[in-house]
Amino acid sequence: MRRKLFGVVLAVCIGWFQAGALTDAAITTSPEVNGQNQTSATLSCNLTNPTFPVKGHYWTNNGKIIDKSETNSDELYIEHEIKKVDYHSAGLYACVFLTEPQVNATIEVKVPPHVVAYKRSENANEKDKAVLTCMSQGYPLPTDWTWYKLKDDESVETAIVNGSDVKYEMKNTPNKTMLYVKDLDINSDMGMYQCQGTNQMGSDSDKIQLRVRSQLAALWPFLGIVAEVIILIAIIFIYEKRRKPDEINDGSAPLKSNAATNHKDKNVRQRNSN
């Protein structure tokens, strides 16, 4: 009975010790980076009250260990320098201290979205469907996507609202948006379109040129081939028609010559026989 009681007390003490170890260690981070007004940044983490000695530390960006950030140092204060804050360097950073238990803290580096068109121009046939695509990079990803149909001077003509017209359909994910333009009309649908992505830090946009071909456009190559064949046949026919009289005359001359020769030979044989 005493052994069981001792075991229970020991387990409770270990639980209290582990709970204290988890709550005592703390990391103070700075700063939260706003890419709108910062061109560079220095991230820092300060570990206080570690339960066990620190055997090293490193930094990660979006879950991947940053090159040359791993060290065996026992320092409790560490820094990471971002030389240029943009959509390439934005993301979720973490400082990790190798102690028991391992502790870490995160720092967000936020920038406005960087929106680019998947293709600068898109070609489609009249009455068909066109798909326009834009992508976004950076952190955080857009929370809202918007499409616009632009005028000839590239000023905004119409904001396209998803589901408001059977002609348009939008499919969005955080890092991509696709606009489906259905039943294409060569007069009203051809032109410039603009995609815009927005997150909590701002907005960015890009443009795509939509070109609509006539339904007859696919026939032009075939009609061109037919026209070339007709012209070639006409040339051959005209050439042959002009060439025939010459060939007849050239062919009849030897016949006359042969007849005269045969007649002369016949006369000679008659004279010899007499």
XYZ file of C-alpha atoms in Angstrom:
274
model
C 0.000 0.000 0.000
C 2.834 2.349 0.872
C 4.564 1.582 -2.432
C 1.407 2.443 -4.382
C 0.995 5.691 -2.431
C 4.644 6.572 -3.052
C 4.200 5.895 -6.772
C 1.164 8.165 -6.970
C 2.970 10.999 -5.183
C 5.998 10.600 -7.435
C 3.827 10.698 -10.573
C 2.094 13.874 -9.379
C 5.429 15.531 -8.641
C 6.761 14.626 -12.103
C 3.593 16.034 -13.694
C 3.964 19.285 -11.781
C 7.620 19.477 -12.786
C 6.860 18.904 -16.485
C 4.024 21.437 -16.418
C 6.331 23.981 -14.839
C 9.007 23.240 -17.439
C 6.539 23.881 -20.265
C 5.178 27.104 -18.845
C 8.369 28.642 -17.436
C 10.296 28.847 -20.729
C 9.179 31.785 -22.842
C 10.312 33.484 -26.069
C 9.924 37.169 -26.724
C 9.869 38.015 -30.448
C 10.153 41.226 -32.438
C 9.102 42.756 -34.716
C 6.036 41.804 -36.783
C 7.101 43.004 -40.217
C 4.778 45.087 -42.370
C 6.155 45.134 -45.905
C 4.257 48.313 -46.797
C 6.742 50.566 -45.049
C 9.843 48.398 -44.538
C 12.556 47.567 -47.038
C 14.617 45.415 -44.637
C 14.130 43.865 -41.210
C 15.940 42.127 -38.361
C 13.960 39.426 -36.593
C 14.884 38.546 -33.018
C 13.958 35.973 -30.384
C 14.840 36.086 -26.680
C 14.433 32.882 -24.668
C 13.878 33.280 -20.921
C 13.730 30.713 -18.125
C 14.818 27.623 -20.078
C 14.420 24.473 -18.015
C 17.523 22.815 -19.480
C 20.626 24.227 -21.199
C 20.297 25.275 -24.829
C 22.309 23.046 -27.185
C 21.721 25.058 -30.337
C 19.150 26.902 -32.419
C 18.048 27.631 -35.986
C 15.525 29.636 -38.056
C 12.843 28.404 -40.449
C 10.819 30.137 -43.166
C 7.463 28.564 -44.036
C 8.560 25.341 -42.363
C 11.942 25.026 -44.134
C 15.234 25.477 -42.312
C 17.038 28.607 -43.496
C 20.522 27.933 -44.875
C 23.410 28.675 -42.512
C 21.057 29.418 -39.616
C 21.813 26.231 -37.657
C 24.312 26.575 -34.818
C 25.430 24.789 -31.636
C 25.551 28.029 -29.688
C 23.926 28.183 -26.249
C 22.888 31.826 -26.710
C 19.394 32.753 -25.538
C 19.075 35.786 -27.844
C 19.268 35.250 -31.609
C 18.645 37.351 -34.709
C 17.911 36.815 -38.404
C 18.397 39.577 -40.982
C 16.112 40.023 -44.005
C 17.984 42.267 -46.427
C 15.007 42.890 -48.701
C 11.394 42.599 -47.613
C 9.305 41.570 -50.636
C 7.081 38.750 -51.817
C 10.135 36.475 -52.107
C 11.141 36.852 -48.448
C 7.647 37.207 -46.943
C 6.247 34.332 -44.913
C 6.008 32.712 -41.514
C 9.380 32.674 -39.740
C 10.180 30.636 -36.627
C 13.093 30.600 -34.208
C 13.775 27.173 -32.710
C 15.821 26.581 -29.524
C 17.229 23.075 -29.030
C 16.531 22.454 -25.379
C 14.382 20.044 -23.363
C 11.644 20.334 -24.356
C 12.331 22.070 -27.697
C 10.748 25.535 -27.821
C 9.974 27.838 -30.739
C 8.154 31.036 -31.617
C 6.849 32.502 -34.890
C 7.156 35.920 -36.511
C 5.031 36.989 -39.494
C 6.571 38.950 -42.369
C 3.653 40.346 -44.359
C 3.596 42.092 -47.732
C 0.892 43.039 -50.275
C 0.194 40.277 -52.835
C 2.232 39.961 -56.013
C -0.243 39.149 -58.812
C 0.881 37.951 -62.264
C -1.081 36.718 -65.286
C -0.406 33.101 -66.206
C -0.460 34.164 -69.901
C -0.294 37.748 -71.159
C -2.715 36.974 -73.997
C -5.299 34.298 -74.656
C -6.745 33.266 -78.045
C -10.101 31.546 -78.570
C -12.678 31.030 -81.302
C -16.049 32.727 -81.454
C -18.821 30.800 -79.643
C -16.188 28.869 -77.676
C -15.064 29.365 -74.048
C -11.929 31.197 -72.883
C -10.145 30.724 -69.550
C -8.091 33.608 -68.106
C -5.782 32.790 -65.173
C -3.853 34.872 -62.626
C -1.498 33.683 -59.862
C -0.384 35.280 -56.588
C 2.845 35.023 -54.616
C 3.834 36.318 -51.194
C 2.421 36.193 -47.669
C -0.369 36.376 -46.791
C -2.172 35.123 -49.893
C -5.160 37.113 -51.205
C -8.440 36.801 -49.364
C -10.371 38.360 -52.237
C -10.138 38.207 -56.037
C -11.823 40.603 -58.495
C -11.985 40.729 -62.309
C -12.603 43.769 -64.525
C -13.343 44.269 -68.233
C -11.351 47.291 -69.426
C -12.183 49.873 -72.048
C -9.989 50.544 -75.085
C -8.049 53.154 -73.089
C -7.611 50.490 -70.336
C -9.800 52.333 -67.851
C -12.202 50.167 -65.854
C -15.383 49.433 -67.759
C -17.173 46.762 -65.721
C -16.490 44.868 -62.513
C -17.283 41.217 -63.122
C -19.263 39.707 -60.254
C -19.196 35.932 -59.958
C -22.581 34.385 -60.716
C -24.204 37.650 -61.789
C -24.132 36.704 -65.478
C -24.268 33.310 -67.179
C -21.456 34.490 -69.464
C -18.913 34.680 -66.624
C -17.792 32.175 -64.009
C -14.977 32.670 -61.481
C -13.081 29.916 -59.658
C -10.785 31.139 -56.876
C -8.207 29.653 -54.544
C -5.923 31.655 -52.225
C -3.071 31.650 -54.745
C -4.984 31.503 -58.071
C -8.058 32.866 -59.824
C -9.631 31.729 -63.110
C -12.235 33.607 -65.148
C -14.331 31.602 -67.635
C -15.797 33.686 -70.467
C -18.464 31.624 -72.222
C -20.137 31.846 -75.652
C -17.516 34.266 -76.943
C -18.646 37.185 -79.081
C -16.043 38.764 -81.351
C -17.500 42.255 -80.847
C -18.250 42.424 -77.128
C -15.837 39.987 -75.445
C -12.548 40.747 -77.179
C -10.304 43.163 -75.285
C -8.300 43.657 -72.099
C -9.191 42.053 -68.757
C -7.722 42.819 -65.329
C -7.390 40.501 -62.327
C -6.880 41.959 -58.838
C -5.896 40.183 -55.624
C -6.313 41.744 -52.168
C -5.021 40.797 -48.720
C -4.827 42.664 -45.419
C -1.693 44.501 -46.571
C -2.975 45.819 -49.899
C -3.778 44.924 -53.511
C -2.025 44.141 -56.769
C -3.256 43.456 -60.301
C -2.238 42.340 -63.786
C -3.786 42.377 -67.283
C -4.613 39.775 -69.929
C -5.453 40.427 -73.593
C -8.303 38.248 -74.912
C -8.376 37.776 -78.685
C -11.462 36.238 -80.304
C -11.180 34.688 -83.773
C -14.061 34.451 -86.233
C -15.689 31.057 -86.694
C -14.427 31.112 -90.293
C -10.861 31.550 -89.130
C -10.340 27.795 -88.913
C -11.405 27.442 -92.584
C -8.862 29.901 -93.973
C -5.956 27.416 -94.104
C -8.144 24.857 -95.925
C -9.475 27.465 -98.347
C -5.923 28.615 -98.996
C -4.855 25.087 -99.909
C -7.863 24.664 -102.227
C -7.083 27.961 -103.944
C -3.456 26.926 -104.464
C -4.560 23.599 -106.018
C -7.020 25.346 -108.368
C -4.387 27.842 -109.493
C -1.877 25.044 -110.079
C -4.381 23.057 -112.174
C -5.249 26.149 -114.237
C -1.571 26.823 -114.933
C -0.994 23.217 -116.052
C -4.125 23.282 -118.264
C -3.135 26.536 -119.977
C 0.417 25.302 -120.480
C -0.744 22.027 -122.034
C -3.281 23.777 -124.279
C -0.594 26.069 -125.697
C 1.870 23.249 -126.100
C -0.318 20.778 -128.138
C -0.215 22.441 -131.627
C 3.570 22.553 -131.498
C 3.732 18.884 -130.529
C 1.395 17.921 -133.489
C 3.503 19.831 -135.981
C 6.706 18.388 -134.583
C 5.279 14.889 -134.815
C 3.932 15.216 -138.446
C 7.222 16.352 -140.034
C 8.957 13.012 -139.671
C 5.894 11.285 -141.206
C 6.114 13.365 -144.395
C 9.857 12.833 -144.623
C 9.478 9.083 -144.245
C 6.762 8.951 -146.948
C 8.948 10.810 -149.450
C 11.882 8.506 -148.737
C 9.738 5.420 -149.213
C 8.398 6.756 -152.567
C 11.944 7.476 -153.804
C 13.115 3.989 -152.874
C 10.166 2.458 -154.758
C 11.077 4.378 -157.991
C 14.674 3.228 -157.761
C 13.639 -0.425 -157.461
C 11.344 -0.098 -160.520
C 14.178 1.373 -162.659
C 16.539 -1.400 -161.641
C 14.006 -4.036 -162.588
C 13.557 -2.535 -166.061
